[in-house]
mmCIF file of C-alpha atoms in Angstrom:
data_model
loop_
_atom_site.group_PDB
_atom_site.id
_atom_site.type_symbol
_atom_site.label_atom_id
_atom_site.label_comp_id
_atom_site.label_asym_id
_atom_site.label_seq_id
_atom_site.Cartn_x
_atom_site.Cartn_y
_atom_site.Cartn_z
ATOM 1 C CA UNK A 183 -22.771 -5.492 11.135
ATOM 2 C CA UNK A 184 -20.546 -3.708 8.842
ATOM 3 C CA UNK A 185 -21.700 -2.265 5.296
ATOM 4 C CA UNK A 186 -19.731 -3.008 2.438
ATOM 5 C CA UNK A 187 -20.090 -0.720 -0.553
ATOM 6 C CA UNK A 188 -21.324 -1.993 -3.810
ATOM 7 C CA UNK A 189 -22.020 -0.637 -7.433
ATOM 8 C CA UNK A 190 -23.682 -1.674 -10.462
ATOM 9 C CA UNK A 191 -26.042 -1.121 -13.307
ATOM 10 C CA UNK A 192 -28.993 -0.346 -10.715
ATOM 11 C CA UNK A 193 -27.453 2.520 -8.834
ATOM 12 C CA UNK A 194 -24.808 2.847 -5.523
ATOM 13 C CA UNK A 195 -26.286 0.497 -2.577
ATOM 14 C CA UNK A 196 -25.067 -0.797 0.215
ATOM 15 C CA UNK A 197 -25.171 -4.570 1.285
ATOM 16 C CA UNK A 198 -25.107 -5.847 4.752
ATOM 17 C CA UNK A 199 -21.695 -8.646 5.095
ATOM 18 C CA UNK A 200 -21.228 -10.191 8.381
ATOM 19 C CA UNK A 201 -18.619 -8.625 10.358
ATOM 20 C CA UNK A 202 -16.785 -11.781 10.628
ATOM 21 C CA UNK A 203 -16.549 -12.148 6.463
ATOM 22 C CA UNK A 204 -12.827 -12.409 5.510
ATOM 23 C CA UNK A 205 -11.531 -11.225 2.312
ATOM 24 C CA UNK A 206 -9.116 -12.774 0.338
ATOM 25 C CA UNK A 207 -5.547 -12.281 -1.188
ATOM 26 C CA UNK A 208 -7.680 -12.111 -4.714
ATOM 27 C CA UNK A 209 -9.009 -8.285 -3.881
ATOM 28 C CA UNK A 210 -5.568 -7.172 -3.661
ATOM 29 C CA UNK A 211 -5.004 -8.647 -6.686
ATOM 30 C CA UNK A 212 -7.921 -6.744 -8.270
ATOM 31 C CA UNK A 213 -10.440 -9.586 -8.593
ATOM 32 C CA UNK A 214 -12.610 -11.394 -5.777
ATOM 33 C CA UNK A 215 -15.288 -14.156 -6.261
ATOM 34 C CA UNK A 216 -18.886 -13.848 -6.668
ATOM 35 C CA UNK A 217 -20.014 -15.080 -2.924
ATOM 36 C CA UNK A 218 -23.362 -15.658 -0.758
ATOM 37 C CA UNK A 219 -22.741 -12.161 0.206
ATOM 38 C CA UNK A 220 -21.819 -10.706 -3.195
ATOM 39 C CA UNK A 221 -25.451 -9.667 -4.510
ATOM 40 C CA UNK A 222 -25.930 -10.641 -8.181
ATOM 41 C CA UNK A 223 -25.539 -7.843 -10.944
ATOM 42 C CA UNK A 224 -22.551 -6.033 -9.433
ATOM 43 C CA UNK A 225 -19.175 -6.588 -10.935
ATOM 44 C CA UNK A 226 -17.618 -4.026 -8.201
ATOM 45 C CA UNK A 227 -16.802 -2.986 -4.848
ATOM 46 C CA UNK A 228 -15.187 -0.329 -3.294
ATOM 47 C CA UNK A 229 -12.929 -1.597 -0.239
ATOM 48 C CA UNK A 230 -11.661 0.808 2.554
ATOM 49 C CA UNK A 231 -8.719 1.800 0.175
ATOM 50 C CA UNK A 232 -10.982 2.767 -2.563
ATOM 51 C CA UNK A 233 -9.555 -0.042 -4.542
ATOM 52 C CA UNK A 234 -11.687 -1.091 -6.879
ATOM 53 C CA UNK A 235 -12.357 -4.893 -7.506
ATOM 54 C CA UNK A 236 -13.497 -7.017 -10.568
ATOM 55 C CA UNK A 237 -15.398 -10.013 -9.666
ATOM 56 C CA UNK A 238 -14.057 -13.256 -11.292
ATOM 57 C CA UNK A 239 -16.392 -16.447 -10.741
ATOM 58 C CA UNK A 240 -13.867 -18.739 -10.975
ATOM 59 C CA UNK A 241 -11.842 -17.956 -8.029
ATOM 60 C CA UNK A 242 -13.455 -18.182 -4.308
ATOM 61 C CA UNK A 243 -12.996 -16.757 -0.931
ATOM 62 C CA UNK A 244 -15.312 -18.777 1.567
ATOM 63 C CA UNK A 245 -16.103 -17.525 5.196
ATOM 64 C CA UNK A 246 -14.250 -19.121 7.406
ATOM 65 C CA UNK A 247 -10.943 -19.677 5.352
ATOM 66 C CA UNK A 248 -7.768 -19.767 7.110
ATOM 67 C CA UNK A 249 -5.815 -19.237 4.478
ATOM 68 C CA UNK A 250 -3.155 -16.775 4.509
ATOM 69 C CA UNK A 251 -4.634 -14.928 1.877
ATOM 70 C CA UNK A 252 -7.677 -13.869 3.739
ATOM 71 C CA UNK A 253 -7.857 -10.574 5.865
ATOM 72 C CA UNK A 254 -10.398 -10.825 8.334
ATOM 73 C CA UNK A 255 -12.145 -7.257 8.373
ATOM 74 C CA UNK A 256 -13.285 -7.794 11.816
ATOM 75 C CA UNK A 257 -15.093 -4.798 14.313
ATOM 76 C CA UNK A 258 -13.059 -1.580 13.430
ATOM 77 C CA UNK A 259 -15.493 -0.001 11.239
ATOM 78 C CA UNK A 260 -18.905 -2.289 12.486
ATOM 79 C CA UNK A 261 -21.771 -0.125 11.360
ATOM 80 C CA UNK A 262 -20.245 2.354 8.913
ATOM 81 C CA UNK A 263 -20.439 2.176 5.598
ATOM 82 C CA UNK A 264 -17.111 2.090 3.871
ATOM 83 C CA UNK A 265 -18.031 4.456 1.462
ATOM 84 C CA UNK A 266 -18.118 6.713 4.188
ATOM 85 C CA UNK A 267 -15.125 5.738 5.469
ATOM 86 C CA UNK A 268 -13.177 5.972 1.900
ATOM 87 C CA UNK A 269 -14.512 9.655 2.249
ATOM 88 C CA UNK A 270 -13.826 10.775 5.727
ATOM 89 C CA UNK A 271 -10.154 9.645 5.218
ATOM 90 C CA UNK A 272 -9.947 11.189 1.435
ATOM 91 C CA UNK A 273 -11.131 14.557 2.768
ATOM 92 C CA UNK A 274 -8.722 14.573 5.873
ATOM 93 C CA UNK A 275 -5.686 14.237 3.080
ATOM 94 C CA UNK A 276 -7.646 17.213 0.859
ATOM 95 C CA UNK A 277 -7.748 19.401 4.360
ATOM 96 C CA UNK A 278 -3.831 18.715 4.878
ATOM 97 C CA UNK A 279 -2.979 19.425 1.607
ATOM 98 C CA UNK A 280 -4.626 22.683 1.594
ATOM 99 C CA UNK A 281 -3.872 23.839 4.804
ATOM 100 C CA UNK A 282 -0.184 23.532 3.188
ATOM 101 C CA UNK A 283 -1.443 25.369 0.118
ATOM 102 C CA UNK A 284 -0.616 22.643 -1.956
ATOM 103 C CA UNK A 285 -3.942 22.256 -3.070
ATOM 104 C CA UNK A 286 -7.359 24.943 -2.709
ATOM 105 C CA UNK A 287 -9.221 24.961 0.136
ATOM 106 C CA UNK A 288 -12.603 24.031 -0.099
ATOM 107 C CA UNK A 289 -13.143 23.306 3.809
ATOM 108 C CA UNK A 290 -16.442 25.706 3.567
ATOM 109 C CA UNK A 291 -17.561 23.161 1.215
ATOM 110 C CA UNK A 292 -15.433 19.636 1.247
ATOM 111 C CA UNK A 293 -17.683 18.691 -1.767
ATOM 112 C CA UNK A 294 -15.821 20.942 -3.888
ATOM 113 C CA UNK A 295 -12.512 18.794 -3.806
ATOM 114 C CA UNK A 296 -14.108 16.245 -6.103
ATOM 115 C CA UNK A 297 -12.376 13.035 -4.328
ATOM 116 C CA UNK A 298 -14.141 10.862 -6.939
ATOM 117 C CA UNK A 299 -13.558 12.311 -9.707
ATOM 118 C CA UNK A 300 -10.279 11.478 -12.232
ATOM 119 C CA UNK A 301 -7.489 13.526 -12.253
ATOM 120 C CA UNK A 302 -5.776 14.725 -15.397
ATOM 121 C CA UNK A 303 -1.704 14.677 -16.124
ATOM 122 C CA UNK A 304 -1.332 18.506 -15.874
ATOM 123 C CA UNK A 305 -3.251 18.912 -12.498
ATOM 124 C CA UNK A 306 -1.306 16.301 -11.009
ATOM 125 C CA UNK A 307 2.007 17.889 -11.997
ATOM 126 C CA UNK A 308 0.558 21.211 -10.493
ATOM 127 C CA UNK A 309 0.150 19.549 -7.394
ATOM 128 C CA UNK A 310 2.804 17.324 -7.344
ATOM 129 C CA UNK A 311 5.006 20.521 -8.501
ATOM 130 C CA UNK A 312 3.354 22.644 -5.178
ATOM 131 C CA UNK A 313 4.406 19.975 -3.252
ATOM 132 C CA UNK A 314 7.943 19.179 -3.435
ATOM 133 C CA UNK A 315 8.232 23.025 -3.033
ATOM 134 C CA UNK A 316 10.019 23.227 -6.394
ATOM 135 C CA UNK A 317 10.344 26.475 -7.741
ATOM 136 C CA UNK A 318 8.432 27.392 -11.018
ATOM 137 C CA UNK A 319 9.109 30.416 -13.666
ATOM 138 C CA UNK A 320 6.143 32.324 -14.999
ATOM 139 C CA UNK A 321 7.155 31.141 -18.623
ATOM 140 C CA UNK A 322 6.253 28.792 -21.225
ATOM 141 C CA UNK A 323 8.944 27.411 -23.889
ATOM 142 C CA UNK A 324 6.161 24.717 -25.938
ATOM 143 C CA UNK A 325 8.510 22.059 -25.677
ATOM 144 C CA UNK A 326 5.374 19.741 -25.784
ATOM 145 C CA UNK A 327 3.377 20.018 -29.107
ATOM 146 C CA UNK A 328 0.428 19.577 -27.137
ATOM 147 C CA UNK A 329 0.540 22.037 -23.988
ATOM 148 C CA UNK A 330 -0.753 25.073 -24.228
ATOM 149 C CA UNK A 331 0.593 28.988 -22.860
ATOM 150 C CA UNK A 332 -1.893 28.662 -19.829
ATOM 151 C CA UNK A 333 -1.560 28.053 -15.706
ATOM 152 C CA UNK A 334 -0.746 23.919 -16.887
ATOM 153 C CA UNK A 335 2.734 24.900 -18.907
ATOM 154 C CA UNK A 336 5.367 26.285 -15.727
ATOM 155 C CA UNK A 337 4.584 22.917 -13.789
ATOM 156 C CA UNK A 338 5.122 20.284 -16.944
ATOM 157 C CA UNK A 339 7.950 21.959 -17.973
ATOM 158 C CA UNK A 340 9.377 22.094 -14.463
ATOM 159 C CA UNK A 341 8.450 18.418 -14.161
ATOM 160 C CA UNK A 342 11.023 17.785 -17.070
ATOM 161 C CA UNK A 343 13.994 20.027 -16.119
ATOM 162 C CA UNK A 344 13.960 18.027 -12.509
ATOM 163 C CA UNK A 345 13.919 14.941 -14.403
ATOM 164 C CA UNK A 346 9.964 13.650 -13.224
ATOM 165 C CA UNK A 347 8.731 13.444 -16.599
ATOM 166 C CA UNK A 348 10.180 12.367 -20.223
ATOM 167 C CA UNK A 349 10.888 14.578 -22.744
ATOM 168 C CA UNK A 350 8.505 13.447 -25.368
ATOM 169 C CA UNK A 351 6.630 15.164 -28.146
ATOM 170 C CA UNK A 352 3.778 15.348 -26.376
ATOM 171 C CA UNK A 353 2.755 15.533 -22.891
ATOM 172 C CA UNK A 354 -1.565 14.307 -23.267
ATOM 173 C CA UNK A 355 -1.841 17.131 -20.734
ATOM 174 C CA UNK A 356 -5.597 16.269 -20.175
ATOM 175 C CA UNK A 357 -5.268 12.666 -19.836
ATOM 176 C CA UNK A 358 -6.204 10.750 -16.929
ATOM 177 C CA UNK A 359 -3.348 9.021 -14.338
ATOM 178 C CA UNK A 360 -3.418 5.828 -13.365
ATOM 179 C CA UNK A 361 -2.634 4.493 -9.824
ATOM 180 C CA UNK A 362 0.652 3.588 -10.447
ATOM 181 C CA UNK A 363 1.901 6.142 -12.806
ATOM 182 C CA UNK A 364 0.868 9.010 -9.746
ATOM 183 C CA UNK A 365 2.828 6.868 -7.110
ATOM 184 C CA UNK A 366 5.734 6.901 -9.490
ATOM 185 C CA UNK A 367 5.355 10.768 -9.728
ATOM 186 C CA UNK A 368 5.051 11.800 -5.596
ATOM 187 C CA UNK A 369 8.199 9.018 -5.582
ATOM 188 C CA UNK A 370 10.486 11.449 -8.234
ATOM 189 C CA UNK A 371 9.195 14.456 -7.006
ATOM 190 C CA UNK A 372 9.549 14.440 -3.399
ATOM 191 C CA UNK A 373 12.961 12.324 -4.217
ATOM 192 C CA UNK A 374 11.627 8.980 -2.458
ATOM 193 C CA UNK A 375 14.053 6.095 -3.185
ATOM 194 C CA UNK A 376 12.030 3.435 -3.928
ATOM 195 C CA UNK A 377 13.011 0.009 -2.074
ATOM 196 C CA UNK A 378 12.184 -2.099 -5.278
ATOM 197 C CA UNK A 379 13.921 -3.075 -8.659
ATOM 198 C CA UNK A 380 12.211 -5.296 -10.699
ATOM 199 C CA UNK A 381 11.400 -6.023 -14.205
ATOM 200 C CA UNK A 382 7.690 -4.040 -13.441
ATOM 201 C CA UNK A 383 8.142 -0.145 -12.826
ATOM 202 C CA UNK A 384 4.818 -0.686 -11.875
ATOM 203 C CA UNK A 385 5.586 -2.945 -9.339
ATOM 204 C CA UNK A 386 8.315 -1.372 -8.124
ATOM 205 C CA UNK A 387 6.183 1.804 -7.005
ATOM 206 C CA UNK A 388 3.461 -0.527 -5.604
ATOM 207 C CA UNK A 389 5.823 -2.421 -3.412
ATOM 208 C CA UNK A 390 7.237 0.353 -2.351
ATOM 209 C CA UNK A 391 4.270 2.019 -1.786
ATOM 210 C CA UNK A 392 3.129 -0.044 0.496
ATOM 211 C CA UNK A 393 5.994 -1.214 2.526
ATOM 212 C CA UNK A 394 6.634 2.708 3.202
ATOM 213 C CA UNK A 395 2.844 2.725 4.216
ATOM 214 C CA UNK A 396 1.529 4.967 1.660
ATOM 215 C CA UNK A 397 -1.244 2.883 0.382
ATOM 216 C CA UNK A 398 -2.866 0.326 2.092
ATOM 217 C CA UNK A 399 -3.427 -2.534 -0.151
ATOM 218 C CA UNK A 400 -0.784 -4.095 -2.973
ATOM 219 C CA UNK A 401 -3.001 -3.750 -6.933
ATOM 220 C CA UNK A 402 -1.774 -5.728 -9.914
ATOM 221 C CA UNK A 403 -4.612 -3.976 -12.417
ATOM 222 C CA UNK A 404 -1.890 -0.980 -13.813
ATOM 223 C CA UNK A 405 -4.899 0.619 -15.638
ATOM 224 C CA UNK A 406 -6.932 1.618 -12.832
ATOM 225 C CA UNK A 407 -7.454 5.293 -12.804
ATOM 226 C CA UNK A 408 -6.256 7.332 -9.989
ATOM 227 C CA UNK A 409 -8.936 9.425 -8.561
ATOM 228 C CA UNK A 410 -8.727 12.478 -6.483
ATOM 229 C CA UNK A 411 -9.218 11.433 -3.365
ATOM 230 C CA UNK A 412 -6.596 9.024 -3.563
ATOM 231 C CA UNK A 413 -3.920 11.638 -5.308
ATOM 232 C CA UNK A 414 -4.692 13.429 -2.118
ATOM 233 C CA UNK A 415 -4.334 10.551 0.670
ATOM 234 C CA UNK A 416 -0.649 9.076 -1.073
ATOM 235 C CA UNK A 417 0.920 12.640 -1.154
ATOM 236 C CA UNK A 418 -0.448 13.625 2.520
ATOM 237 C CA UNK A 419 1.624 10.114 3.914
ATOM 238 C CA UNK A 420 4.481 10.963 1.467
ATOM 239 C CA UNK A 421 4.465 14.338 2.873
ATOM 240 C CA UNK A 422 4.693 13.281 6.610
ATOM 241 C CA UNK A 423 6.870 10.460 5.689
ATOM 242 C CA UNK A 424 9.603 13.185 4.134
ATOM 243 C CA UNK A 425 9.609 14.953 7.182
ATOM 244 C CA UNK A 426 10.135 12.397 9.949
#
């Protein structure tokens, strides 16, 4: 059997899906159909990606469709949870990233690198910053109204001189990032040419994203937030995909 992860109002569970269920093209699109093996009350699941998915009633994805929207999920992960497997291949990204020094290592304690929790604007662009080996200067010029003289300033303010970030008033240095705002950063910072042009910069980084292989599944919802963990598994494929 394998164990799809679900959340709602009562609490994190896990609900038992035959391994033969397929799931349709409407998860990558950020909705999916409340089912025989979607149990009542939860409006979310977490897929192997971490991609979270709204339940719409109207649309469907039956077991046994042939479509070509449907992705069968078959044996590979038969009796694990996919919460645990979201984890196991977050925390693999967090260990590469800090055995670069790109990010701290917690490996004493792989709790500590908070894969589920949101990840604000100025933390990314230390990371981001760390990672495309830019050099920084110990200095702070408040061209943002809103960013303080502290650790935050040398990586926002490099950001803008190499052209990553705008030059607005303000930077909302403690604001979360979405999914596709972060893929559009590790794109401009590691100086990835993205291989779409469309009317969507949103799009654009998605597409690319995933034809380049650094995220598994195409999203349409721009809002979602982007959490740790999955900060930590686009820059480790960027990473190895910069030095091929």
């Amino acid at each position: 059997m394998l164990y799809l992860g679900v959340f709602g109002a009562a609490g994190d569970s896990y609900y038992v899906i035959n391994k033969n269920t397929q799931i349709c093209g409407e998860f990558i699109q950020g909705t999916a159909s409340k089912n025989n093996w979607v149990p009542e009350g939860f409006e979310s699941v977490t897929l192997v990606e971490g991609l979270f998915s709204r339940f719409n009633a109207t649309q469907s994805c039956q077991k046994g469709n042939t479509s070509a929207c449907c992705k069968d999920l078959g044996y590979r992960y038969a009796g694990v949870s996919i919460g645990q497997v979201i984890i196991s291949e977050n925390r693999s990204a967090a260990e590469y990233l800090a055995q670069k020094n790109i990010i701290v290592n917690h490996s004493l304690d792989p709790s500590n690198y908070l894969l589920d929790a949101d990840i604000s604007r100025k933390e990314l662009m230390k990371i981001i910053i760390q990672a495309s080996g830019i050099e920084t200067r110990d200095s702070c010029k408040n061209i943002f109204s809103d960013v303080e003289d502290d650790w935050g300033c040398k990586y926002i303010e490099t950001a803008l001189s190499q052209g990553i970030i705008a030059g607005n008033q303000e930077f909302r240095p403690n604001d979360s990032v979405t999914q596709s705002e972060a893929l559009k950063l590790v794109f401009q910072s590691l100086n990835i040419e993205k291989r779409y042009t469309t009317n969507s910069w949103q799009q654009d980084y998605i597409s690319s994203a995933f034809y380049l292989g650094f995220i598994n599944i195409k999203f349409s919802d721009y809002n979602l937030a982007a959490k740790r963990g999955y900060i930590f598994s686009v820059l480790e494929k960027a990473l190895k995909y910069k030095s091929k």
